[in-house]
Coordinates of N, CA and C in Angstrom, one line a residue:
M180 N -172.9 207.8 79.3 CA -174.3 207.6 78.8 C -174.9 207.0 80.0
R181 N -176.0 207.3 80.2 CA -176.8 206.6 81.3 C -177.3 205.2 80.7
R182 N -177.3 204.4 81.7 CA -177.3 203.0 81.5 C -178.8 202.8 81.2
F183 N -178.9 201.8 80.1 CA -180.3 201.6 79.7 C -181.0 200.3 80.0
V184 N -181.9 200.2 80.5 CA -182.6 199.0 81.1 C -183.8 198.6 79.9
H185 N -183.7 197.6 79.3 CA -184.6 197.2 78.1 C -185.9 197.1 78.6
A186 N -186.6 198.1 79.3 CA -188.0 198.0 79.8 C -188.6 199.2 79.3
T187 N -189.4 199.3 78.5 CA -190.3 200.3 78.1 C -191.8 199.8 77.8
T188 N -192.7 200.5 77.8 CA -194.1 199.9 77.6 C -194.5 200.7 76.4
L189 N -195.2 199.8 75.6 CA -196.0 200.3 74.3 C -197.2 200.1 74.8
A190 N -198.0 201.1 75.4 CA -199.4 201.1 75.8 C -200.4 201.5 75.2
A191 N -201.5 200.9 74.8 CA -202.6 201.4 74.0 C -202.2 201.5 72.6
A192 N -201.4 200.7 72.0 CA -201.0 201.0 70.6 C -202.0 200.7 69.8
L193 N -202.5 201.6 68.8 CA -203.4 201.4 67.7 C -202.9 200.9 66.4
L194 N -202.7 199.6 66.1 CA -202.1 199.0 64.9 C -203.4 198.8 64.0
L195 N -203.0 199.4 62.8 CA -203.8 199.2 61.6 C -203.3 198.3 60.7
A196 N -203.7 197.0 60.7 CA -203.2 195.9 59.9 C -203.9 195.8 58.6
A197 N -203.1 195.8 57.5 CA -203.8 196.0 56.2 C -203.6 194.3 55.7
A198 N -204.7 193.7 55.7 CA -204.7 192.3 55.5 C -204.5 192.1 53.9
A199 N -203.4 191.2 53.7 CA -202.9 191.0 52.2 C -204.0 189.8 51.8
T200 N -204.8 189.8 50.8 CA -205.6 188.8 50.7 C -205.0 187.6 49.7
A201 N -203.8 187.6 49.9 CA -202.9 186.7 49.1 C -203.3 185.2 49.5
H202 N -202.7 184.2 48.7 CA -202.9 182.9 49.0 C -202.4 182.4 50.2
A203 N -201.2 182.9 50.8 CA -200.8 182.3 52.1 C -201.3 183.4 53.1
Q204 N -201.7 183.1 54.3 CA -202.5 184.1 55.0 C -201.5 185.1 55.6
A205 N -200.5 185.6 54.9 CA -199.6 186.5 55.5 C -200.4 188.1 55.3
R206 N -200.1 188.7 56.3 CA -200.8 190.1 56.4 C -199.7 191.2 56.8
F207 N -199.8 192.2 56.2 CA -198.8 193.4 56.6 C -199.5 194.2 57.6
F208 N -198.7 194.7 58.4 CA -199.2 195.7 59.4 C -198.3 197.0 59.7
V209 N -198.9 198.1 59.9 CA -198.3 199.4 60.4 C -199.0 199.7 61.7
G210 N -198.3 200.5 62.6 CA -199.1 200.8 63.7 C -198.1 201.8 64.4
A211 N -198.7 202.6 65.6 CA -198.1 203.4 66.2 C -198.8 203.9 67.5
G212 N -198.0 203.9 68.7 CA -198.6 204.1 70.0 C -197.8 204.8 70.8
A213 N -198.2 204.9 72.1 CA -197.1 205.4 73.1 C -196.2 204.7 73.7
S214 N -194.9 205.3 73.9 CA -193.9 204.6 74.6 C -193.7 205.1 75.8
I215 N -194.1 204.5 77.0 CA -194.1 204.9 78.3 C -192.7 204.3 79.0
P216 N -192.0 205.1 79.3 CA -190.6 204.4 80.0 C -190.8 204.1 81.4
V217 N -190.3 202.9 81.6 CA -190.2 202.4 83.2 C -188.9 202.0 83.5
S218 N -188.6 201.8 84.8 CA -187.3 201.2 85.5 C -186.5 202.3 85.3
E219 N -185.3 202.3 85.1 CA -184.3 203.3 85.0 C -184.5 204.3 83.8
F220 N -184.9 203.6 82.7 CA -185.3 204.5 81.7 C -186.3 205.6 82.0
G221 N -187.3 205.2 83.0 CA -188.3 206.2 83.3 C -187.8 207.2 84.2
D222 N -186.4 207.0 84.9 CA -186.0 208.0 85.7 C -185.8 209.3 84.9
Y223 N -185.6 209.3 83.5 CA -185.1 210.6 82.9 C -186.0 211.0 81.7
A224 N -186.6 209.7 81.0 CA -187.3 209.9 80.0 C -188.9 210.2 79.9
N225 N -189.3 211.2 79.1 CA -190.7 211.3 79.0 C -191.6 210.3 78.4
T226 N -192.7 210.3 78.2 CA -193.6 209.4 77.4 C -193.3 209.9 76.0
G227 N -193.2 209.0 75.2 CA -193.0 209.3 73.7 C -193.7 208.4 72.8
W228 N -193.3 208.3 71.5 CA -194.1 207.4 70.6 C -193.2 206.2 70.4
L229 N -193.8 205.1 69.6 CA -193.1 204.1 68.9 C -194.0 203.6 67.7
A230 N -193.4 203.5 66.6 CA -194.1 203.0 65.4 C -193.4 201.7 64.9
S231 N -194.2 200.8 64.4 CA -193.8 199.7 63.9 C -194.5 199.1 62.9
A232 N -193.8 198.2 62.0 CA -194.4 197.7 60.7 C -193.8 196.1 60.6
G233 N -194.5 195.4 59.9 CA -194.2 194.0 59.8 C -194.9 193.1 59.1
V234 N -194.8 191.6 59.1 CA -195.5 190.7 58.5 C -196.1 189.7 59.6
V235 N -197.2 189.4 59.6 CA -197.9 188.2 60.5 C -198.5 187.2 59.6
G236 N -198.5 186.0 60.2 CA -198.9 185.0 59.5 C -199.5 184.0 60.4
D237 N -200.6 183.3 60.0 CA -201.2 182.0 60.9 C -200.4 180.9 60.8
L238 N -200.2 180.2 61.7 CA -199.4 178.8 61.7 C -200.6 177.9 62.0
G239 N -201.0 177.4 60.8 CA -202.3 176.4 61.0 C -203.7 177.2 61.1
D240 N -204.6 176.4 61.6 CA -205.8 176.9 61.8 C -206.3 177.0 63.2
K241 N -205.7 176.9 64.3 CA -205.7 176.8 65.5 C -205.6 177.9 66.4
G242 N -205.4 179.1 65.6 CA -205.3 180.3 66.4 C -203.8 180.8 66.8
V243 N -202.8 180.1 66.3 CA -201.4 180.1 66.5 C -200.7 181.3 65.4
F244 N -200.1 182.1 65.6 CA -199.6 183.1 64.8 C -198.3 183.3 65.0
A245 N -197.5 183.9 64.1 CA -196.1 184.3 64.2 C -196.0 185.7 63.5
F246 N -195.1 186.6 64.0 CA -194.7 187.8 62.9 C -193.4 188.3 63.3
G247 N -192.8 189.0 62.5 CA -191.6 189.6 62.5 C -191.9 191.2 62.1
E248 N -191.2 192.1 63.0 CA -191.5 193.6 62.7 C -190.1 194.3 63.1
G249 N -190.2 195.4 62.6 CA -189.4 196.4 62.8 C -189.8 197.7 63.6
M250 N -189.3 198.2 64.3 CA -189.7 199.5 65.1 C -188.8 200.7 65.2
F251 N -189.4 201.9 65.4 CA -188.5 203.0 65.7 C -189.6 203.8 66.6
G252 N -188.9 204.6 67.6 CA -189.6 205.4 68.4 C -188.6 206.5 69.0
R253 N -189.2 207.4 69.9 CA -188.3 208.3 70.3 C -189.0 209.1 71.6
N254 N -188.3 209.2 72.7 CA -188.7 209.7 73.9 C -187.8 210.9 74.5
T255 N -188.1 212.0 74.5 CA -187.7 213.3 75.0 C -187.0 213.0 76.4
H256 N -186.2 213.9 77.0 CA -185.8 213.7 78.2 C -186.2 214.8 79.1
S257 N -186.6 214.3 80.4 CA -187.0 215.5 81.4 C -186.0 216.4 82.2
D258 N -184.8 215.8 82.0 CA -183.7 216.6 82.7 C -183.0 217.7 81.8
I259 N -182.7 217.3 80.7 CA -182.0 218.4 79.8 C -182.9 218.6 78.5
D260 N -183.3 219.8 78.5 CA -184.1 220.2 77.1 C -183.5 220.0 75.9
G261 N -183.9 219.2 75.0 CA -183.3 219.1 73.8 C -183.0 217.5 73.6
D262 N -182.4 217.0 74.7 CA -182.0 215.6 74.7 C -183.1 214.6 74.5
A263 N -182.8 213.6 73.9 CA -183.9 212.6 73.6 C -183.2 211.1 73.4
T264 N -183.9 210.2 73.4 CA -183.6 208.7 73.1 C -184.4 208.2 71.9
N265 N -183.5 207.9 70.9 CA -184.2 207.0 70.0 C -184.3 205.5 70.2
L266 N -185.1 204.7 70.0 CA -185.3 203.4 70.3 C -185.6 202.7 68.8
Y267 N -184.8 201.9 68.4 CA -185.1 201.0 67.2 C -184.6 199.6 67.0
G268 N -185.1 198.9 66.5 CA -184.9 197.5 66.5 C -185.8 196.5 65.6
G269 N -185.5 195.4 65.9 CA -186.5 194.3 65.3 C -186.6 193.1 65.9
G270 N -187.6 192.2 65.5 CA -187.6 190.9 66.1 C -188.7 190.1 65.8
G271 N -189.3 189.0 66.4 CA -190.1 188.3 66.0 C -190.9 187.8 67.4
A272 N -192.1 187.1 66.9 CA -193.1 186.9 68.2 C -193.8 185.5 67.6
L273 N -194.3 184.9 68.6 CA -195.2 183.7 68.5 C -196.5 184.2 69.4
G274 N -197.7 183.9 69.1 CA -199.0 184.2 69.7 C -199.8 183.1 69.5
Y275 N -201.2 183.6 70.4 CA -202.4 182.7 70.3 C -203.5 183.8 70.2
R276 N -204.3 183.6 69.2 CA -205.7 184.3 69.2 C -206.9 183.6 69.6
F277 N -207.6 183.9 70.5 CA -208.7 183.2 71.2 C -210.0 183.4 70.2
G278 N -210.8 182.4 70.3 CA -211.9 182.4 69.4 C -212.0 182.5 68.0
D279 N -213.1 183.0 67.2 CA -213.3 182.9 65.9 C -212.7 184.2 65.4
A280 N -211.5 183.7 64.3 CA -210.6 184.8 63.7 C -211.6 185.8 63.0
S281 N -212.9 185.5 62.5 CA -213.7 186.5 61.7 C -214.5 187.4 62.5
K282 N -214.3 187.2 63.9 CA -215.1 188.2 64.9 C -214.0 188.8 65.7
A283 N -214.4 189.9 66.5 CA -213.6 190.5 67.3 C -213.0 189.6 68.4
G284 N -211.9 189.8 68.8 CA -211.3 188.7 69.6 C -210.1 189.3 70.4
V285 N -209.6 188.6 71.4 CA -208.4 188.6 72.2 C -207.3 187.9 71.9
Y286 N -206.0 188.5 71.8 CA -204.7 187.7 71.6 C -203.7 187.9 72.5
V287 N -202.7 186.9 72.7 CA -201.7 187.0 73.5 C -200.2 186.7 72.6
Y288 N -199.3 187.4 73.1 CA -198.1 186.9 72.3 C -196.7 187.3 73.3
G289 N -195.7 186.6 72.9 CA -194.5 186.7 73.5 C -193.6 187.2 72.2
S290 N -192.6 188.2 72.6 CA -191.8 188.7 71.4 C -190.3 188.5 71.8
A291 N -189.4 188.5 71.0 CA -188.1 188.7 71.5 C -187.2 189.5 70.1
G292 N -186.1 190.0 70.4 CA -185.4 190.6 69.3 C -184.2 191.5 70.0
I293 N -183.9 192.4 69.2 CA -182.6 193.3 69.6 C -183.4 194.6 69.4
L294 N -183.2 195.6 70.4 CA -183.5 196.9 70.6 C -182.3 197.8 70.9
V295 N -182.1 198.9 70.1 CA -180.9 199.8 70.3 C -181.5 201.0 70.9
H296 N -180.8 201.4 71.9 CA -181.0 202.7 72.7 C -180.0 203.7 72.4
Q297 N -180.4 204.8 71.6 CA -179.6 205.7 71.1 C -179.8 207.1 71.7
F298 N -179.0 207.5 72.6 CA -179.0 208.7 73.3 C -178.6 209.8 72.1
S299 N -179.6 210.9 72.1 CA -179.3 211.9 71.1 C -179.2 213.1 71.8
P300 N -178.0 213.6 72.2 CA -178.1 214.7 73.0 C -178.3 216.1 72.2
N301 N -178.6 217.2 72.7 CA -179.0 218.6 72.2 C -177.5 219.1 71.6
V302 N -176.5 218.7 72.3 CA -175.1 219.3 72.0 C -174.2 218.0 72.3
G303 N -173.4 217.7 71.3 CA -172.5 216.8 71.5 C -172.7 215.6 70.5
S304 N -171.9 214.5 70.9 CA -172.3 213.3 69.9 C -173.0 212.3 70.5
S305 N -173.8 211.4 69.9 CA -174.8 210.5 70.3 C -173.9 209.2 70.6
D306 N -174.6 208.4 71.4 CA -174.1 207.1 71.8 C -175.2 206.1 71.9
S307 N -174.8 204.8 71.4 CA -175.9 203.9 71.5 C -175.5 202.7 71.9
E308 N -176.6 201.7 72.3 CA -176.3 200.4 73.1 C -177.4 199.4 72.6
A309 N -177.0 198.3 72.2 CA -177.9 197.3 71.7 C -178.1 196.2 72.5
Q310 N -179.2 195.8 72.8 CA -179.6 194.7 73.9 C -180.5 193.7 73.3
F311 N -180.6 192.6 74.0 CA -181.7 191.5 73.8 C -182.8 191.9 74.4
A312 N -184.0 192.2 73.9 CA -185.3 192.7 74.2 C -186.4 191.5 74.1
F313 N -187.2 191.4 75.1 CA -188.4 190.4 75.1 C -189.4 190.8 75.9
G314 N -190.7 190.3 75.7 CA -191.7 190.5 76.6 C -192.9 190.0 76.0
P315 N -194.0 190.3 77.0 CA -195.3 189.7 76.5 C -196.1 190.9 76.0
A316 N -197.4 190.5 75.6 CA -198.4 191.4 74.8 C -199.7 190.9 75.1
L317 N -200.6 192.0 75.2 CA -202.2 191.4 75.3 C -202.9 192.5 74.4
G318 N -203.9 192.0 73.3 CA -204.5 192.7 72.6 C -206.0 192.3 72.3
I319 N -206.5 193.3 71.5 CA -207.8 192.9 70.9 C -207.7 193.3 69.5
D320 N -208.3 192.4 68.7 CA -208.3 192.6 67.2 C -209.8 192.7 66.7
I321 N -210.0 193.7 66.0 CA -211.3 193.8 65.2 C -211.2 193.8 63.8
P322 N -211.6 192.5 63.2 CA -211.4 192.3 61.8 C -212.5 192.8 61.0
L323 N -212.2 193.8 60.0 CA -213.0 194.4 59.0 C -213.0 193.7 57.8
R324 N -213.4 194.1 56.6 CA -213.3 193.4 55.3 C -211.8 193.2 55.1
K325 N -211.1 194.2 54.6 CA -209.5 193.8 54.1 C -208.7 194.4 55.3
V326 N -209.2 194.9 56.2 CA -208.2 195.7 57.2 C -208.9 195.2 58.6
A327 N -207.8 195.2 59.5 CA -208.2 194.9 60.9 C -207.6 195.9 61.8
I328 N -208.4 196.4 62.8 CA -207.8 197.2 63.8 C -207.4 196.5 65.1
W329 N -206.1 196.6 65.6 CA -205.7 195.9 66.7 C -205.4 197.1 67.7
I330 N -205.7 196.8 69.0 CA -205.3 197.7 70.2 C -204.7 196.7 71.3
E331 N -203.3 197.1 71.6 CA -202.6 196.4 72.5 C -201.9 197.0 73.4
A332 N -201.6 196.4 74.5 CA -200.4 196.9 75.5 C -199.2 195.8 75.4
R333 N -198.0 196.2 75.3 CA -197.0 195.6 75.3 C -195.7 195.9 76.1
Y334 N -195.1 195.0 76.7 CA -194.0 195.2 77.7 C -192.8 194.7 77.2
I335 N -191.8 195.8 76.8 CA -190.6 195.3 76.2 C -189.3 195.4 77.1

């Protein structure tokens, strides 16, 4: 199996966050975007996709938030037709949103969790490896009535 370095980029991810207007400020989100391989992973993997879903909530009223999410993605390989890598895992994050939350604004966060790299060959058996993954993110959120649109770049 090729060695996996837990570095992939989820760039220009468009996250559609369905805001639950429940009593506790918890909101559910789903999203998808490009998974752009870097480092050793970029030596053989093509740009693919990554989808995520989770729950985010505010921690007080000072712009601090936390979330938990699960993700799944796939990158095909450039060297052997039909080979691919599936990426899946989950984790949590702690972040800060600048400015008035009722208006469009910028946010940052750091995340940590487990990411599984599953090699899926065209012929033969698959192999997988789980590793601790972490990284920063920067994004813009645009609140609408009961939905918010998030656009972000993330490094895992």
